[in-house]
Coordinates of C-alpha atoms in Angstrom, one line a residue:
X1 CA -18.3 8.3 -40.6
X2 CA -15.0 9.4 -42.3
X3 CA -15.7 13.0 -41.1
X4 CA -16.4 12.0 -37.6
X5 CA -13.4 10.0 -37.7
X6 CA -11.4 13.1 -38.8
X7 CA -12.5 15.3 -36.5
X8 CA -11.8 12.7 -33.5
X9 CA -8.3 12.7 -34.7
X10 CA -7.2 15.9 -35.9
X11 CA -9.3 18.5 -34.3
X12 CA -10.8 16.9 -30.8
X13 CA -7.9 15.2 -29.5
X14 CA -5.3 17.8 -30.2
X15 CA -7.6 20.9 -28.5
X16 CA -7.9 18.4 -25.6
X17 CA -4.1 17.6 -24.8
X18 CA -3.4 21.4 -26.2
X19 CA -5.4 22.6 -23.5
X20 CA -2.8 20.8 -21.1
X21 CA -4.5 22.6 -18.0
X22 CA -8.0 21.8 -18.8
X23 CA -7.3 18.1 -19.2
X24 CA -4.7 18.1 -15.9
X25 CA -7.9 18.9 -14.2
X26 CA -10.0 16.4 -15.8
X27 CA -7.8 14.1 -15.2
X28 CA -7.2 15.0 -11.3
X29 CA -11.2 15.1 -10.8
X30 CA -11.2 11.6 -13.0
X31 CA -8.7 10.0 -10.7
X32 CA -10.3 11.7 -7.2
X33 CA -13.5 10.6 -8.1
X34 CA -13.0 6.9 -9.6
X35 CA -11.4 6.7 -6.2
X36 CA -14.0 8.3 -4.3
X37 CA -17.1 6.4 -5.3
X38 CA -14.9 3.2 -4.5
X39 CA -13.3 4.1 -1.1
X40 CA -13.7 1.4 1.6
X41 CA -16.3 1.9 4.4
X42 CA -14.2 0.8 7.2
X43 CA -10.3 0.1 8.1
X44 CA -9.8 -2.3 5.4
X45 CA -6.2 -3.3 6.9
X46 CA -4.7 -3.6 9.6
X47 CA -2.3 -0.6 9.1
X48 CA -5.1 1.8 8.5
X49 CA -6.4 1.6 11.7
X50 CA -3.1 1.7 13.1
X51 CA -2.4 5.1 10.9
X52 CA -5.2 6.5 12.2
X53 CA -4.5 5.9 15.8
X54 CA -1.1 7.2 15.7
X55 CA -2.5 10.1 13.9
X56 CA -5.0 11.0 16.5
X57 CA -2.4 10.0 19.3
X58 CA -0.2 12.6 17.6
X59 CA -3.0 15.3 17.8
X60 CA -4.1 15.0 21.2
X61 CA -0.6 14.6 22.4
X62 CA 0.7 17.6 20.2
X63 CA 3.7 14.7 19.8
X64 CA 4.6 12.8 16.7
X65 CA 3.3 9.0 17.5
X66 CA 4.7 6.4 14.6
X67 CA 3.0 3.4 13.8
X68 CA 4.2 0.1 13.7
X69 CA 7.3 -0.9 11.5
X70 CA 9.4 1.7 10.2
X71 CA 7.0 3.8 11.5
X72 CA 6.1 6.2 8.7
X73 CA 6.4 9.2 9.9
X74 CA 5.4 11.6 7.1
X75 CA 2.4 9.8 6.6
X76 CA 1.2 9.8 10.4
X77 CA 1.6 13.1 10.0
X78 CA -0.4 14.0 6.6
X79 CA -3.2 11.9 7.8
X80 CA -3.3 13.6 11.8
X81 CA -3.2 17.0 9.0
X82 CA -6.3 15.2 7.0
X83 CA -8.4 14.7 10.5
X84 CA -8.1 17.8 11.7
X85 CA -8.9 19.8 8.3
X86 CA -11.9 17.4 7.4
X87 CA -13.0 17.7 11.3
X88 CA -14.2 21.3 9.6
X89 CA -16.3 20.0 7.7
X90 CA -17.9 17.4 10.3
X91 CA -16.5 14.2 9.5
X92 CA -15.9 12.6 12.7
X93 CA -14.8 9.0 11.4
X94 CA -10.7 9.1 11.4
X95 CA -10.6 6.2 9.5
X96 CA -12.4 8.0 6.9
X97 CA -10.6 10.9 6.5
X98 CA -7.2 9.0 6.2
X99 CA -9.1 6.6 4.0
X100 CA -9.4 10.0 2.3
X101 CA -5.7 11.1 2.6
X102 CA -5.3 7.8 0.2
X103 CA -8.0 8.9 -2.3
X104 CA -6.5 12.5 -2.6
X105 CA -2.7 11.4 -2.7
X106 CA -3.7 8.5 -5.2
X107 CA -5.3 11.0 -7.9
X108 CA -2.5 13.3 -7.1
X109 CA -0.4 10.9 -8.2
X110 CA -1.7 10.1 -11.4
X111 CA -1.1 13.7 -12.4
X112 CA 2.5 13.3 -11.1
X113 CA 2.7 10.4 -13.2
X114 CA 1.3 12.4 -16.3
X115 CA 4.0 15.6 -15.6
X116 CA 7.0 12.3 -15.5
X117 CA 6.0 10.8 -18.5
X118 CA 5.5 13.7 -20.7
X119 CA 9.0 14.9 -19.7
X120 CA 10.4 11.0 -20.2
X121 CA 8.8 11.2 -23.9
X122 CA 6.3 13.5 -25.1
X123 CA 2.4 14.7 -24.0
X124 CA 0.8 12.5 -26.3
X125 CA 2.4 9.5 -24.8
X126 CA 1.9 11.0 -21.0
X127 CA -1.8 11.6 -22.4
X128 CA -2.7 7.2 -22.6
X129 CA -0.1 7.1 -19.6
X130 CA -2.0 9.1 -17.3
X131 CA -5.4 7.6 -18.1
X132 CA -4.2 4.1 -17.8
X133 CA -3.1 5.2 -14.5
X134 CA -6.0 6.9 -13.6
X135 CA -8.2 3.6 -14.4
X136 CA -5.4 0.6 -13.0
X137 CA -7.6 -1.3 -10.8
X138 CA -4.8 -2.2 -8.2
X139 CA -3.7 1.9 -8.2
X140 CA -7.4 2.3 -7.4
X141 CA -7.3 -0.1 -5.0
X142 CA -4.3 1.0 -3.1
X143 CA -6.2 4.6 -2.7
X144 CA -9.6 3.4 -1.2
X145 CA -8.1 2.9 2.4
X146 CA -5.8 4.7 4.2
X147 CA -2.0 3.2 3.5
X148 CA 1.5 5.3 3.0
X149 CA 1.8 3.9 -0.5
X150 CA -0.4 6.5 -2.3
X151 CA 2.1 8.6 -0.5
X152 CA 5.4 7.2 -1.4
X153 CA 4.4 7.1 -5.0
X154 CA 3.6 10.5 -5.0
X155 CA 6.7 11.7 -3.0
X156 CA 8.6 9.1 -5.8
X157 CA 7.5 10.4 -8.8
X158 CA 7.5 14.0 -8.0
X159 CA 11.5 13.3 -7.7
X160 CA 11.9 11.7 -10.2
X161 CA 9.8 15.0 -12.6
X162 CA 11.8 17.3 -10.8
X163 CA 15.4 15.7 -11.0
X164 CA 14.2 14.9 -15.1
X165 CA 13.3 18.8 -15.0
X166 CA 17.0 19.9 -13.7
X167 CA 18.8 17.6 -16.0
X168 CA 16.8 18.4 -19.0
X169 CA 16.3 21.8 -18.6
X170 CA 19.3 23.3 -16.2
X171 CA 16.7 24.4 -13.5
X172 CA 18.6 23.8 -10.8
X173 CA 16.1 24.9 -8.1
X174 CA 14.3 21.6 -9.7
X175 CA 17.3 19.5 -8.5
X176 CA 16.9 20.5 -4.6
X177 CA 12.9 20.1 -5.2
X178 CA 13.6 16.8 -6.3
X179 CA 16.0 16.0 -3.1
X180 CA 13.3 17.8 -1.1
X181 CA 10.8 15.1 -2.6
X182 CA 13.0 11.9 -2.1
X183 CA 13.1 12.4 1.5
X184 CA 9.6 12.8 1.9
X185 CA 9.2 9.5 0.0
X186 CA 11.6 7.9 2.6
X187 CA 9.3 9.8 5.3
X188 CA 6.2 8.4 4.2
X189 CA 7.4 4.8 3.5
X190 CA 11.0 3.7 4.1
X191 CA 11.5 0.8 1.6
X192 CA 10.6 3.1 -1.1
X193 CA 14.0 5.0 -0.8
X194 CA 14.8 2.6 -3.3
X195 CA 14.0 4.8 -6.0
X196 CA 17.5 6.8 -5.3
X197 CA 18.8 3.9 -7.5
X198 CA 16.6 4.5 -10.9
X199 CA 17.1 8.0 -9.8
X200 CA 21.1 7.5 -9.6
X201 CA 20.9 6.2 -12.9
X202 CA 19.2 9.3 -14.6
X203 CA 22.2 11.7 -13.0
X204 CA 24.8 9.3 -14.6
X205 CA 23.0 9.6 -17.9
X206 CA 21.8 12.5 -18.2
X207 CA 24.5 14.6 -16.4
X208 CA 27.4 16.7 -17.6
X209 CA 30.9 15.9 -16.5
X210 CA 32.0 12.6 -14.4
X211 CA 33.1 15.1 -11.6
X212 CA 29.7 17.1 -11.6
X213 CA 27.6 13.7 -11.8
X214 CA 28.9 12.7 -8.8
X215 CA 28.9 15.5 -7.0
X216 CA 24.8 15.3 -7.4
X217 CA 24.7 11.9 -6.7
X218 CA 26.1 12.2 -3.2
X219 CA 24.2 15.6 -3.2
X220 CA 20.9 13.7 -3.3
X221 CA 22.0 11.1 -1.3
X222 CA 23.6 13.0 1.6
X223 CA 20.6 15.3 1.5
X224 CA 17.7 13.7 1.4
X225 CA 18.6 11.3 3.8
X226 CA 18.7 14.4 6.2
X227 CA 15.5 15.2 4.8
X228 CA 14.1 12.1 6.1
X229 CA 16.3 11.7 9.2
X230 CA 14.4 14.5 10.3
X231 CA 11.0 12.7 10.5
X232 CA 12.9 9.7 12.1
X233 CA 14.6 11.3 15.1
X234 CA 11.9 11.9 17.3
X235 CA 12.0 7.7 17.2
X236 CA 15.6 7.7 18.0
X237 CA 15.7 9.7 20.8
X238 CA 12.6 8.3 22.2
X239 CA 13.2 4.4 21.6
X240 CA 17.1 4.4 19.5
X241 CA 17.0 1.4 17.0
X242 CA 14.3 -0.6 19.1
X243 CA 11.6 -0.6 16.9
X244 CA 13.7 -1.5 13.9
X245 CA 15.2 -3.8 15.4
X246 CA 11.8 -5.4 16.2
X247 CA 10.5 -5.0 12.9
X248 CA 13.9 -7.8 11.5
X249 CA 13.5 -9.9 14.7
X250 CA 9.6 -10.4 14.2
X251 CA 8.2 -13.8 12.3
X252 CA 4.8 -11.5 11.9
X253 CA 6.9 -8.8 10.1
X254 CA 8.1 -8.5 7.1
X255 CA 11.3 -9.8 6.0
X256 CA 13.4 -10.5 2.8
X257 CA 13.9 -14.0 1.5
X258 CA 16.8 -13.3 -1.0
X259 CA 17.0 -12.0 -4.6
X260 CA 15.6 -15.4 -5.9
X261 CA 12.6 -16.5 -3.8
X262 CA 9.4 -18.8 -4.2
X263 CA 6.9 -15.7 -3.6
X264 CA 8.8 -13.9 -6.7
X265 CA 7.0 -16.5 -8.9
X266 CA 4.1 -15.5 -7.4
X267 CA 4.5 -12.3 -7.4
X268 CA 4.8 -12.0 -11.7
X269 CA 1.8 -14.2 -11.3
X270 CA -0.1 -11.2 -9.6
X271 CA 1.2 -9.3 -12.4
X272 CA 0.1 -10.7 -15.3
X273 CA -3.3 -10.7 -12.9
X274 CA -2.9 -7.3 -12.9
X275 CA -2.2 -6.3 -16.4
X276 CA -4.2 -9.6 -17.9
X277 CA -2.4 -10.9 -20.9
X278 CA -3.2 -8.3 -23.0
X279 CA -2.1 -5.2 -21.0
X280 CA 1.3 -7.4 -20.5
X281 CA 1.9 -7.5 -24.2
X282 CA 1.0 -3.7 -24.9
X283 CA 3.8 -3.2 -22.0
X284 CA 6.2 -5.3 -23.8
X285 CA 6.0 -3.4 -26.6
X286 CA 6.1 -0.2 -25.8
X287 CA 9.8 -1.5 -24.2
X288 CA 10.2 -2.6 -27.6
X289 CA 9.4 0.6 -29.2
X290 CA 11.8 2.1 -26.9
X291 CA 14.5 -0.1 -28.5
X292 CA 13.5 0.9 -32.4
X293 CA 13.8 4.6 -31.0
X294 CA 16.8 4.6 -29.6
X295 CA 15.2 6.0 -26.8
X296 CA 17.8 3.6 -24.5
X297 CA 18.1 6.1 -21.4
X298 CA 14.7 6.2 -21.1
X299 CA 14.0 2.5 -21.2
X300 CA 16.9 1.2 -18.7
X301 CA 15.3 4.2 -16.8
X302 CA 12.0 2.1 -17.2
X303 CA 13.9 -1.0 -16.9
X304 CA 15.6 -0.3 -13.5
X305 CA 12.8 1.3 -11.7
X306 CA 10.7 -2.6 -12.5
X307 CA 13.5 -4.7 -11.6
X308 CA 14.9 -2.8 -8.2
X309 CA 11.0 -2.7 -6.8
X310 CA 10.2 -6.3 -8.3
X311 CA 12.7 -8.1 -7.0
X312 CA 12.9 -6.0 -3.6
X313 CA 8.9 -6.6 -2.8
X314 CA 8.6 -9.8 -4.9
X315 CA 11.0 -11.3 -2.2
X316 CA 9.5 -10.2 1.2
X317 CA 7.8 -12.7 2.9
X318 CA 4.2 -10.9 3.5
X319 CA 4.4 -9.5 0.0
X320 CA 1.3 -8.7 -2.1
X321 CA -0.1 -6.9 -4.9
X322 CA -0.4 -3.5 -3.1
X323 CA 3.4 -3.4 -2.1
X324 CA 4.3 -3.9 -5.6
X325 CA 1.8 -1.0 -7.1
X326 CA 5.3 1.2 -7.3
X327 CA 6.9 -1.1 -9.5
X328 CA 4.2 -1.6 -12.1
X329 CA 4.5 2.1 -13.0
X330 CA 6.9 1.8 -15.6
X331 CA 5.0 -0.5 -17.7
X332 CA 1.9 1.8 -18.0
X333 CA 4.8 4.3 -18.7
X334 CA 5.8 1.7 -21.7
X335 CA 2.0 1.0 -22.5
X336 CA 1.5 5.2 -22.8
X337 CA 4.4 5.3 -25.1
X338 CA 2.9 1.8 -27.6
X339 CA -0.5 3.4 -27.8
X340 CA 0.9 7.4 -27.8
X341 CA 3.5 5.8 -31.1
X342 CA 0.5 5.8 -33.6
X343 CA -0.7 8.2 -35.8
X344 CA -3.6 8.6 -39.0
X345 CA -5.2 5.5 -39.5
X346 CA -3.2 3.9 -37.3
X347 CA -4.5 5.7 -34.1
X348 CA -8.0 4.4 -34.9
X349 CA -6.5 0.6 -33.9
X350 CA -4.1 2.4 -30.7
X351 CA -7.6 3.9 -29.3
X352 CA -9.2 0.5 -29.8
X353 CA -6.5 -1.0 -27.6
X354 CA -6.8 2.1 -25.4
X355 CA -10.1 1.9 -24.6
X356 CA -10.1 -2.2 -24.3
X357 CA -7.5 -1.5 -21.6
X358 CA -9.9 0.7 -19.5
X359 CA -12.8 -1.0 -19.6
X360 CA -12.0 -4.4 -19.3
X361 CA -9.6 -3.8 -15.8
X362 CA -12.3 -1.5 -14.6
X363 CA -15.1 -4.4 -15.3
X364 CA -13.3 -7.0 -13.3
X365 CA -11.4 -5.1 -10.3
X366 CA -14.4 -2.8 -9.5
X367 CA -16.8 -5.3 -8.0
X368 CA -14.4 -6.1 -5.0
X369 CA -13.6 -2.8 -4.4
X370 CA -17.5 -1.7 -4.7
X371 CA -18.2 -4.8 -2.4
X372 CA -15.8 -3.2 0.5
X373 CA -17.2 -0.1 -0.2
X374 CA -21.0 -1.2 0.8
X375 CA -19.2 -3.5 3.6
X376 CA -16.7 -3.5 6.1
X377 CA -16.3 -7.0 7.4
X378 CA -13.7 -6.4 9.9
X379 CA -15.9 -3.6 11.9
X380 CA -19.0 -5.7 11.3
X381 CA -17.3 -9.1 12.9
X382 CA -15.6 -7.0 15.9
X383 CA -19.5 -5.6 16.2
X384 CA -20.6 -9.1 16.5
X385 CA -18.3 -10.1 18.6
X386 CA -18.6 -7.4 21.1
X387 CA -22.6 -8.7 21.2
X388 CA -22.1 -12.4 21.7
X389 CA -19.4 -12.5 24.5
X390 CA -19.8 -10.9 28.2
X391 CA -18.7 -7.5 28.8
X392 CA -16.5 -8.6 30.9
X393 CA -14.8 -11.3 29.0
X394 CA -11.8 -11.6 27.1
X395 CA -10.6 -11.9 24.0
X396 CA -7.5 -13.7 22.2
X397 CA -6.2 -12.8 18.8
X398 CA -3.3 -11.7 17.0
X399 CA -3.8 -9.8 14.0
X400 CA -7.4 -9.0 13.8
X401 CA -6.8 -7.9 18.1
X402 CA -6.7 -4.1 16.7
X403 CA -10.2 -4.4 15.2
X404 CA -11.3 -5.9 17.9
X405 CA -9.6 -3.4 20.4
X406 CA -11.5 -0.5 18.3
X407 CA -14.5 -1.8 17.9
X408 CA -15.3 -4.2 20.8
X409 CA -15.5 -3.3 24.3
X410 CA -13.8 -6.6 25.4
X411 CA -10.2 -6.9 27.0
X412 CA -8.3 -8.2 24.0
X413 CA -5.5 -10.1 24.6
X414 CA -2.6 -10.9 21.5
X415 CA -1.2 -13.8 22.4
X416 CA 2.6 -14.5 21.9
X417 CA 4.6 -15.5 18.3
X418 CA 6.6 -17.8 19.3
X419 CA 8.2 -21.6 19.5
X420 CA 9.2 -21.5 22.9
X421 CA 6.7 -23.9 24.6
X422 CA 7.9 -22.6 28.2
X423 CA 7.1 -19.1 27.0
X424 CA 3.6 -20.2 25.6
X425 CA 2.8 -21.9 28.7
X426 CA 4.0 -19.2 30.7
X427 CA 1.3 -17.0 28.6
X428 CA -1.5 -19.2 29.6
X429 CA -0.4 -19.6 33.1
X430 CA 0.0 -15.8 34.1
X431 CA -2.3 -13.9 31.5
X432 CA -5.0 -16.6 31.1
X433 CA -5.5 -18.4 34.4
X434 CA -6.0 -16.1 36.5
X435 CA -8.8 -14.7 34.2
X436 CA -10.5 -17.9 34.6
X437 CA -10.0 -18.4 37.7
X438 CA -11.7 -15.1 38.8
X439 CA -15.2 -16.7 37.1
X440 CA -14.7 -14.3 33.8
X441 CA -14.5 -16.2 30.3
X442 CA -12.2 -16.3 27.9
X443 CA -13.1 -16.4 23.9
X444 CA -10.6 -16.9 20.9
X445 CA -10.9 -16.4 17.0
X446 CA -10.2 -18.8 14.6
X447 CA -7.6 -16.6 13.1
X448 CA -5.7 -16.7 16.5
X449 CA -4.0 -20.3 14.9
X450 CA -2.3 -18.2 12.6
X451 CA 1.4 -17.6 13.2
X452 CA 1.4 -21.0 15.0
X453 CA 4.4 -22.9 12.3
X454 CA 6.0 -24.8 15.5
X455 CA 2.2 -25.9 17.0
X456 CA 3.0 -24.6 20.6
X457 CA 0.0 -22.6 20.7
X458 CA -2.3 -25.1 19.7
X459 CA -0.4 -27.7 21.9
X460 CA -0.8 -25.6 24.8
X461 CA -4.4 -25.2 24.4
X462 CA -4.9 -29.0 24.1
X463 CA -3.2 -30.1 27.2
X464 CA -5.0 -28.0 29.6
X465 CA -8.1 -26.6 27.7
X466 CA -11.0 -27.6 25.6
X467 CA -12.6 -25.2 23.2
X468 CA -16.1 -24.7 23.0
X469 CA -17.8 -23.8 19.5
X470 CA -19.8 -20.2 20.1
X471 CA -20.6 -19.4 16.4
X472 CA -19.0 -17.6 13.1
X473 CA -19.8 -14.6 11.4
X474 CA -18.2 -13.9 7.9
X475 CA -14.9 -11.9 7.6
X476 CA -13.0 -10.9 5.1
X477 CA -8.8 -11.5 4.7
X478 CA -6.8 -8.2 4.5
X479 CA -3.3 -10.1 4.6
X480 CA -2.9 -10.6 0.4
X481 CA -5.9 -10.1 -1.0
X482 CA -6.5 -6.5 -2.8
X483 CA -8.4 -7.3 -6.2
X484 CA -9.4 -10.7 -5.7
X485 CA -11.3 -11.4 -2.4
X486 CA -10.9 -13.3 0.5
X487 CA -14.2 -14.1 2.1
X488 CA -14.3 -16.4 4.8
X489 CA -16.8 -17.4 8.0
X490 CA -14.7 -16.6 11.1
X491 CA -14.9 -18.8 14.1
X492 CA -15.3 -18.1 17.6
X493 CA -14.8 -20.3 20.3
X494 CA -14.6 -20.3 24.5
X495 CA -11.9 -21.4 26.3
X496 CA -12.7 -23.5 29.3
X497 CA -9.9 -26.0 31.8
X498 CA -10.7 -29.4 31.1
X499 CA -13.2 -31.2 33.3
X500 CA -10.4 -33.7 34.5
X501 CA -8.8 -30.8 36.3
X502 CA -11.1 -29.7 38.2
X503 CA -12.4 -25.9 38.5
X504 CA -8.3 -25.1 39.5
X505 CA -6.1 -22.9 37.2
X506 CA -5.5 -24.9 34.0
X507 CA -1.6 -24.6 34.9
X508 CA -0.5 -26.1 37.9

């Protein structure tokens, strides 16, 4: 047993990280096909569906379409680049193949993560870094359906290697790769420019004179920001600040609630659900570890890159556990460098923790994601819908409407966000009416109510209509939920004019 033991420790493990490319490759194909075996069957959100239609929009059209928000640009792109190349090879699904972009960027990412961590401390260190990465249920999660955040990550790490590479080695071809790789992170996901600000940090550490910090700083700033302009200006000429403007004025859209709000409690709640207790506490000290080192640049590094993305997405209203993937990074950074710290006899209790670490994450989180890979609620409702209502009929929803617009014949109709009661009413009276009173029917679903804080909606339908129960099929919520599921039955009702006015228009 002692010999075993010794040749775990001092001859297997050392030819594996020695053989740096062998194991970058096992861990790329370890990543890729974690994520593979788990990748959702369908559009699992909303903005995966809406990625791929700009992407094919933007092939057909030879035109660069943007999705909704920011619009993402870079990403629309990649993914209209994913369903072209993977049309070669007969996959005719587009929501598979950008489902696909998110398994390839997500593994890629984890080997980004390796090449920042080993030049932040060591390849030991980046060796339990990078497999903790590889095997972090909600990093898994986050690459099973096509989403820009695989994408940001990448684009975000990949600056930060490359700007570590200049400053710590002189490359300075390394500092323009790392600018090049900043605006692509802006590209693919605007909110995660926010890693300029760790990345600021590391130029005012790590660089030479005040004068020549500086100068990089607004260097990286001034550049990259063209880098991503680029990506952005077909939107400016075509719409100017319209859709950003949109995306501030919008109840449904994301917004920020302050430095101090009530979803940042719940937003360390989803980390400790994340890390469980245990991976928390190897993460805490690893930062202390950093401390006893004097290894202080590299843990405000650590330090800043948490706080700036925790207390950014921890404060936006529709904030959940996949928006805040980006900021758990640095404590599986932290974790990589606890378990990396031991040596002899005391590695055999590191591994122990190691391995506890991999399974025990991968032993909860993977049923939920196995579960969406055998199922695809969204598709299967829209499916059941389309079969229970007339062909003719519509539809009213709001933010399952683009499920139901891909996968059900219907006219779907989203109804208004709002708490003007005039400009509900008016919605009934122009869009709804004369639907009805042409003979065709009109169904809603249960999740139409959403969105409704002031009631007008549902006041509206009681003073002129009556709902009908037509039957429920079970759905599952995209909104919050990534690891822990959200299965519900939902409704579906008819909309009829209430018999006390007559077979007339509802509205007067």
């Amino acid at each position: 047993m002692k010999s075993f033991k010794t040749f775990l420790t001092k001859t297997l493990l050392p030819s594996i990280i020695s053989s740096r490319t062998v194991f970058l490759v096992l861990l790329f194909c370890l990543a890729f096909f974690v994520r593979l075996m788990l990748i959702s069957k369908g559009p699992f959100h909303y903005d995966t569906l809406d990625l791929a239609n700009a992407a094919q929009k933007t092939l057909s059209a030879h035109a660069l379409h943007y999705e909704h928000g920011s619009g993402y640009p870079l990403t629309v792109i990649i993914a209209a680049v994913f369903i072209s190349f993977m049309r070669l090879f007969g996959a005719a699904d587009p929501v598979f193949c950008v489902n696909m972009m998110s398994v390839v960027f997500g593994a890629a990412g984890v080997v980004m993560f390796f090449f920042l961590v080993e030049k932040l401390f060591d390849t030991r260190r980046a060796f339990f870094a990078g497999l903790l990465l590889a095997c972090f249920g909600a990093h898994i999660a986050i690459s099973t359906f096509g989403k820009s955040l695989t994408l940001s990550i990448f684009f975000a790490l990949a600056s930060a290697y490359f700007l570590l590479c200049y400053l710590k080695d002189g490359r300075r071809i390394c500092f323009f790769y790392a600018i090049a790789f900043l605006g692509f992170c802006a590209a693919a996901r605007l909110s995660d420019f926010l890693v300029f600000i760790p990345l600021v940090y590391l130029l005012a550490r790590y660089g030479s004179s005040a004068q020549g910090r500086f100068r990089d700083i607004c260097v990286l700033a001034g550049l990259s920001l063209c880098v991503a302009f680029m990506y952005y200006l077909p939107m400016f000429m075509q719409e100017g600040f319209s859709q950003f403007r949109d995306v501030l004025s919008t109840s449904r859209q994301a917004s920020f609630l302050g430095p101090v709000s009530f979803i940042l409690h719940k937003s360390f709640g989803w980390l400790w659900d994340a890390f469980r207790p245990e991976g928390v506490i190897v993460a805490v000290c690893g930062g202390g570890f950093l401390y006893i080192h004097r290894r202080l640049k590299e843990l405000v590094f650590l330090l800043l890159w948490f706080y700036v993305f925790q207390l950014f997405y921890g404060n936006v209203s529709s904030s959940g556990t996949r928006y805040l993937v980006i900021a758990w990074l640095p404590l599986i950074a932290a974790q990589g460098y606890f378990l990396g710290s031991y040596r002899s006899r005391a590695s055999y209790g590191a591994f122990a923790i190691f391995f506890w670490l991999l399974l025990a994450g991968l032993w909860r989180d993977v049923p939920a994601l196995e579960f969406r890979h055998r199922h695809a609620l969204q598709v299967d409702f829209a499916r059941w819908v389309a079969a229970t209502v007339p062909a003719d009929s519509a539809v009213i929803a709001v933010d399952e409407a683009i499920f139901l617009k891909s996968y059900a014949p219907n006219e779907i109709i989203v109804r208004p966000v709002t708490c003007d009661p005039a400009e509900m009413d008016a919605f009934f009276r122009e869009t709804i009416d004369p639907i009805l009173s042409s003979g065709r029917r009109v169904f809603l679903i249960h999740s139409s109510f959403a969105y409704d804080e002031c009631h007008v909606f549902r006041k509206s339908i009681g003073k002129h209509y009556r709902l009908k129960a037509v039957g429920a099929k079970a759905n599952e919520d995209w909104h919050h939920a990534l690891l822990n599921q959200v299965l519900f039955k939902e409704y579906l009702y008819e909309l009829k004019p209430r018999k006390d006015e007559g077979k007339g228009p509802a509205h007067p």
